[in-house]
CSV table of C-alpha atoms in Angstrom, one decimal:
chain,number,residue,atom,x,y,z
O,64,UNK,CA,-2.8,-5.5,-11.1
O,65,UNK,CA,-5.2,-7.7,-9.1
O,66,UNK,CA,-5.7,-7.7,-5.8
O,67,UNK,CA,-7.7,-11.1,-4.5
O,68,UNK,CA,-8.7,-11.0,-0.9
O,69,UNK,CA,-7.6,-13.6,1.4
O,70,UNK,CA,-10.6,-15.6,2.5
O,71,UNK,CA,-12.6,-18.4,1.1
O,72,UNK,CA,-15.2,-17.9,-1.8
O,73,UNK,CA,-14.7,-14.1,-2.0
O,74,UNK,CA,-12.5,-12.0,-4.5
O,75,UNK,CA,-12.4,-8.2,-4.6
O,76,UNK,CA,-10.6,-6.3,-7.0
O,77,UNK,CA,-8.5,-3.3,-6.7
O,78,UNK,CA,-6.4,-1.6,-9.6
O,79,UNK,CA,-3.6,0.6,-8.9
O,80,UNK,CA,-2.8,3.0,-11.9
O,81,UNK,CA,-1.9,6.6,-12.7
O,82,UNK,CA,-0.9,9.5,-10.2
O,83,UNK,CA,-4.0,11.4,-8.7
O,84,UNK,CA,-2.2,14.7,-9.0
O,85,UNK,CA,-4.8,15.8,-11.7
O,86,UNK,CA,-8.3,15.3,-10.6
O,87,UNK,CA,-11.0,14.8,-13.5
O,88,UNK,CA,-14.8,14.9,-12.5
O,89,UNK,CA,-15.6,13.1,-16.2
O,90,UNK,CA,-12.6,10.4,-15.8
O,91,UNK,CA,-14.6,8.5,-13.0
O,92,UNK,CA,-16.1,5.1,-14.8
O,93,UNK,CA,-19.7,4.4,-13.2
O,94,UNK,CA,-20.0,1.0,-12.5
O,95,UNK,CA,-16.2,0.1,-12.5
O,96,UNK,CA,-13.7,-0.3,-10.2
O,97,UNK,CA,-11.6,2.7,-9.7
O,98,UNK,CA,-7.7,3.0,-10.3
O,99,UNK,CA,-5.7,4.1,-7.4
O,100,UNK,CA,-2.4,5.4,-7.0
O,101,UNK,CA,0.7,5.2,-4.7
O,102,UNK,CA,1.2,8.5,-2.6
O,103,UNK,CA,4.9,8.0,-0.7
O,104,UNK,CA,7.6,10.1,0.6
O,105,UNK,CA,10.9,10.5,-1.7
O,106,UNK,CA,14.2,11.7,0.1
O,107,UNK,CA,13.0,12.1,3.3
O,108,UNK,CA,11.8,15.6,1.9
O,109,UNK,CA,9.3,15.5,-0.8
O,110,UNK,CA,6.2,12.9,-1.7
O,111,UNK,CA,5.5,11.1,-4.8
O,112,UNK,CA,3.3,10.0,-7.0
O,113,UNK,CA,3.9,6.2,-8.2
O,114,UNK,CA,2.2,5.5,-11.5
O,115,UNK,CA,0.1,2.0,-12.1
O,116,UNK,CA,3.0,1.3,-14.4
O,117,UNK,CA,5.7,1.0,-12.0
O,118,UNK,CA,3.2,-0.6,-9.5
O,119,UNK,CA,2.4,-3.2,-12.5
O,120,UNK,CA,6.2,-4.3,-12.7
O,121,UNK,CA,6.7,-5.3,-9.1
O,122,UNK,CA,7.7,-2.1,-7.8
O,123,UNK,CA,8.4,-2.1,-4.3
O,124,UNK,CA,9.9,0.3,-1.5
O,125,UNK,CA,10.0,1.0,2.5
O,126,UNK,CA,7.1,2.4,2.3
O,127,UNK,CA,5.0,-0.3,-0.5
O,128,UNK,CA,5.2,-4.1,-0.6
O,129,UNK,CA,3.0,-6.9,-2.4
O,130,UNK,CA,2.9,-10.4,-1.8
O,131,UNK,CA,3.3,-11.6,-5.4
O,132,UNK,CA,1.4,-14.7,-3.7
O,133,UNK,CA,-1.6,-13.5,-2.2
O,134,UNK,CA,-1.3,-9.4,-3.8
O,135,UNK,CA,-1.7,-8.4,-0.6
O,136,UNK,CA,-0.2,-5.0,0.0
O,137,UNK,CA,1.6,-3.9,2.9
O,138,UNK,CA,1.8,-0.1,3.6
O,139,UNK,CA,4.4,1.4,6.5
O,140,UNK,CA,5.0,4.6,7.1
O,141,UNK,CA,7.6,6.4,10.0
O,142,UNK,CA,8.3,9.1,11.8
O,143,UNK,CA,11.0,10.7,9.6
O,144,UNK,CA,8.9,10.4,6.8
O,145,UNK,CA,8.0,14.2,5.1
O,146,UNK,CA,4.1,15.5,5.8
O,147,UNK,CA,2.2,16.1,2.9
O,148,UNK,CA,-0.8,18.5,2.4
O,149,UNK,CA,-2.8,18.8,4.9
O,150,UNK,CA,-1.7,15.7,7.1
O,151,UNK,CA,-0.3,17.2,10.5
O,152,UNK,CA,1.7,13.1,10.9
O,153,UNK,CA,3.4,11.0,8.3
O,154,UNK,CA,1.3,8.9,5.7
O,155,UNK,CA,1.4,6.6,3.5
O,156,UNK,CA,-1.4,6.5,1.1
O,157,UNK,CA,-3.0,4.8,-2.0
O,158,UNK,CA,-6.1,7.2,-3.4
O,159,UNK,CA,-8.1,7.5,-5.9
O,160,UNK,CA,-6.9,8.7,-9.5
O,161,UNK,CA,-9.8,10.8,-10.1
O,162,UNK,CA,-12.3,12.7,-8.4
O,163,UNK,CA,-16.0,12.8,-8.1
O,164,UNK,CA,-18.6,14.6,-6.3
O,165,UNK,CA,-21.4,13.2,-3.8
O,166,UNK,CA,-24.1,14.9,-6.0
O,167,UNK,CA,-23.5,12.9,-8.9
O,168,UNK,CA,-24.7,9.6,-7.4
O,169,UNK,CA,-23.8,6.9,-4.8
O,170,UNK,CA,-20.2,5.8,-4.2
O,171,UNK,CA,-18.5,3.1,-1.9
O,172,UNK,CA,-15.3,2.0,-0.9
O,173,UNK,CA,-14.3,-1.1,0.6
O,174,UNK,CA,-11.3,-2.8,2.2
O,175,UNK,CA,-10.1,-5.6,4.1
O,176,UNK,CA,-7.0,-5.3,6.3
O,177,UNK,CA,-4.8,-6.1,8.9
O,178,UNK,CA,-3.0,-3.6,11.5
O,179,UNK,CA,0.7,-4.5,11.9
O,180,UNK,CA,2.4,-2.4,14.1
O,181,UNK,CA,0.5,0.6,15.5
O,182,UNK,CA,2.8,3.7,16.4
O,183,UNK,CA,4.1,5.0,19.9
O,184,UNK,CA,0.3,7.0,20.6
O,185,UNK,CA,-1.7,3.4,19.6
O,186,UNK,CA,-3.8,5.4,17.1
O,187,UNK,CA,-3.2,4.7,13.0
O,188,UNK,CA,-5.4,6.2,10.2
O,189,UNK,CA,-6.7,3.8,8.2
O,190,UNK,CA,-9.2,5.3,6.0
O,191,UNK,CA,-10.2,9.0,4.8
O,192,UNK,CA,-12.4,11.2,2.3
O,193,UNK,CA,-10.7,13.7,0.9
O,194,UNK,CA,-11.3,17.2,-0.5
O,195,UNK,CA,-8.8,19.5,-1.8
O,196,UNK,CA,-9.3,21.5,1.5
O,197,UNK,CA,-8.6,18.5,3.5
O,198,UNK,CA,-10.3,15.5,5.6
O,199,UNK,CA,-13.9,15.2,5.0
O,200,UNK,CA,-14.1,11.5,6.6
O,201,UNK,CA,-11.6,9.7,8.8
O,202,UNK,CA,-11.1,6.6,10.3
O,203,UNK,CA,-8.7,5.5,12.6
O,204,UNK,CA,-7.9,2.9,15.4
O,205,UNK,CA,-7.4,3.7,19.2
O,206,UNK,CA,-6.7,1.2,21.3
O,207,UNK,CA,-9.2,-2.2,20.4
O,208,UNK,CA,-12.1,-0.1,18.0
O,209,UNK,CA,-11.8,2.2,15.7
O,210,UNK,CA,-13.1,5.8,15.4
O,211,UNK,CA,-15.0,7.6,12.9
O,212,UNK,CA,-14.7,11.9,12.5
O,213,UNK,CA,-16.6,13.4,10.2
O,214,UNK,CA,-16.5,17.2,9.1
O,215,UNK,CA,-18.9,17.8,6.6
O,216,UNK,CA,-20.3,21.4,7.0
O,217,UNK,CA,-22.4,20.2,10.0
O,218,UNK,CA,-19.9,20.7,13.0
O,219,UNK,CA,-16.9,17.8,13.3
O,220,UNK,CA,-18.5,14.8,14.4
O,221,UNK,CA,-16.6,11.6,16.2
O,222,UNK,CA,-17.9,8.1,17.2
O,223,UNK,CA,-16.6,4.5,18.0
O,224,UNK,CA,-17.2,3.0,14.8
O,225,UNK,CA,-16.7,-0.5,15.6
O,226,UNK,CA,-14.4,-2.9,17.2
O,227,UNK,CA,-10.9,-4.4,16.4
O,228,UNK,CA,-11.8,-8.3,15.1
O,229,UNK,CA,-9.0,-10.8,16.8
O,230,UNK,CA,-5.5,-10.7,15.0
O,231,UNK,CA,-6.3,-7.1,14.6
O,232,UNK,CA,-8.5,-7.5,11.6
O,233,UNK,CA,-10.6,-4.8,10.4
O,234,UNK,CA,-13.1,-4.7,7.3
O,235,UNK,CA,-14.6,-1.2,6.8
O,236,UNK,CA,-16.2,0.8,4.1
O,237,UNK,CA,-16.8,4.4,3.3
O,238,UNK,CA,-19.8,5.2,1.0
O,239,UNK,CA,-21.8,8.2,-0.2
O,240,UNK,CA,-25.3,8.8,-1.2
O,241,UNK,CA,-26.7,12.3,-3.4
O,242,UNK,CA,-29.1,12.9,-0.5
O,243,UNK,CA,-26.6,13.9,1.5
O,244,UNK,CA,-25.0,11.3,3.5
O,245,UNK,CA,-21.8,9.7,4.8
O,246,UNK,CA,-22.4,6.1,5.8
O,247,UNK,CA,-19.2,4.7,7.8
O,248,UNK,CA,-19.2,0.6,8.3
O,249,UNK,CA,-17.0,-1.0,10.5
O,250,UNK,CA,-16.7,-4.8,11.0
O,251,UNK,CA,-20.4,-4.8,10.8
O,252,UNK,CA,-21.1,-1.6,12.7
O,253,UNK,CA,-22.9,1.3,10.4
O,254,UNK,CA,-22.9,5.0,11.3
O,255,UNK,CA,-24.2,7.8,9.1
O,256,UNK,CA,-23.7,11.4,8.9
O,257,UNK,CA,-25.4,14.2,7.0
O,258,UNK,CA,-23.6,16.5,4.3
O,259,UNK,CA,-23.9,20.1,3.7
O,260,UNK,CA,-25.1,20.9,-0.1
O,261,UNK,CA,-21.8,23.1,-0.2
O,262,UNK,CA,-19.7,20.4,1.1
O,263,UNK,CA,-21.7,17.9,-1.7
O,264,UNK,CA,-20.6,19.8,-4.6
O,265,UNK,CA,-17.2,19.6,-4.0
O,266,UNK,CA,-14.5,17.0,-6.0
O,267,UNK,CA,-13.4,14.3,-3.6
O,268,UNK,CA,-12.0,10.9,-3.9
O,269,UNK,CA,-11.6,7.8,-1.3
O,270,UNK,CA,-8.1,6.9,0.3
O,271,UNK,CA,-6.6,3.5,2.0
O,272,UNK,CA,-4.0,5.1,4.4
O,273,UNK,CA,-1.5,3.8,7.1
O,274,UNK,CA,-0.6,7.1,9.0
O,275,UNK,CA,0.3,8.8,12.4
O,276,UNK,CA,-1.9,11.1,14.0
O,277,UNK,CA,0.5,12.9,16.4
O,278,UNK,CA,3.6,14.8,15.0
O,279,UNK,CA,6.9,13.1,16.9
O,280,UNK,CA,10.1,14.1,17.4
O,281,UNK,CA,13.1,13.3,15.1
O,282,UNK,CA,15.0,11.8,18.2
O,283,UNK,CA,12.3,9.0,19.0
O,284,UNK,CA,11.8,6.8,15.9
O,285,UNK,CA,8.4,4.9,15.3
O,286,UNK,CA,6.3,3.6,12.2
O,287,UNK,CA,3.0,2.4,11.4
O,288,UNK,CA,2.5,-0.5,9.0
O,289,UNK,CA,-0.9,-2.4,8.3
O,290,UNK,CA,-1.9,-5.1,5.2
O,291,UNK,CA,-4.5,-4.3,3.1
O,292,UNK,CA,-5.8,-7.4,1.3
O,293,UNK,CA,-8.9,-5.9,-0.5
O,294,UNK,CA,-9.3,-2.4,-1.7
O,295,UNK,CA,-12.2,-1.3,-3.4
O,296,UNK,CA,-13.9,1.7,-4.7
O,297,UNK,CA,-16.5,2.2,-7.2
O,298,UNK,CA,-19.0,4.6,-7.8
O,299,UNK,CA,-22.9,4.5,-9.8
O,300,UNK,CA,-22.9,8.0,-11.2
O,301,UNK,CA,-25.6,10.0,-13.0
């Protein structure tokens, strides 16, 4: 499935496909654009994995919309939707298929998006790098920028990453380099921060996310929802 960004004489690709449940250091295609998968909640009580094949037939829910139009995709999540992993909020995520680590070259994901409703708190995650102990990079908006926390065996780290654009547009990217670094963009702001060999070594992958930070309670409902209309990650690996 293609997913063409909305603005004049650009086009970037993303490609939704298989479930990451099963992460593969040797499945991750230098050069190429990486497949991502649909991470949503299923009964109120469990998460799911939604397969490129679904995704490819015009599979939709609450939680997952495209504009056959545009391919814009439109993530929500809410407050009654189950946690999953190590998220302390509800999310709604589309992730990378496949893992790779930071020592085996330089990777990079992109995307271009839109914040539609933000939760009660104002703040919605947006962005992460992921290990299977958890966050290693997130972003998320608060108030008109967006923040940038980093844990990456140097002590967590937090900056204002960049301003909200009008009609809450953000462009941001996440990329990695073998030296040991964690470079953050954000509508044109860059911030980097260094990685611990031990933290290097280990499989991680790139997720677009729309997510609450706080936990609320079951008698006030909320949700967050936010277009993406780019997503991309790719990877030059040794």
């Amino acid at each position: 499935m293609l997913l063409s960004r909305l603005m004049p004489g650009a086009c970037v690709a993303i490609f939704l496909a298989a479930p990451a449940s099963a992460m593969d250091l040797k499945a991750v295609q230098t050069g190429q654009t990486q497949p991502l998968a649909l991470q949503q909640p299923a009964n109120r009580v469990s998460v799911e994995t939604v397969p490129s094949t679904r995704l490819r037939q015009g599979y939709h829910s609450i939680f997952y919309t495209r504009d056959p139009a545009s391919g814009a995709v439109t993530l929500t999540t809410t407050s009654r939707q189950p946690y999953a992993g190590h998220d302390t909020a509800p999310v709604t995520v589309l992730r990378e298929e496949n893992a790779w680590s930071m020592q085996q070259g330089t990777s990079h994901m992109q995307a271009a998006m839109q914040v539609d409703h933000l939760p009660w708190n104002g703040r919605m995650l947006i962005g992460r790098l992921m290990n299977a102990e958890g966050p290693v990079a997130i972003l998320e908006t608060d108030g008109n920028h967006v923040t940038s926390s980093v844990n990456a065996g140097h002590g967590p780290q937090s900056v204002v990453s960049g301003a909200v654009y009008p009609q809450n547009r953000i462009d941001y990217s996440i990329s990695t380099a073998p030296e040991g670094v964690i470079t953050i963009t954000v509508n044109g702001t860059k911030n980097m921060f260094p990685v611990a060999p031990a933290v290097a070594a280990h499989p991680v992958w790139f997720e677009a996310v729309v997510g609450e930070t706080d936990a609320l309670p079951a008698r006030k409902p909320d949700f967050a929802r936010a277009t993406f209309f780019s997503i991309k990650a790719d990877h030059q690996l040794r």
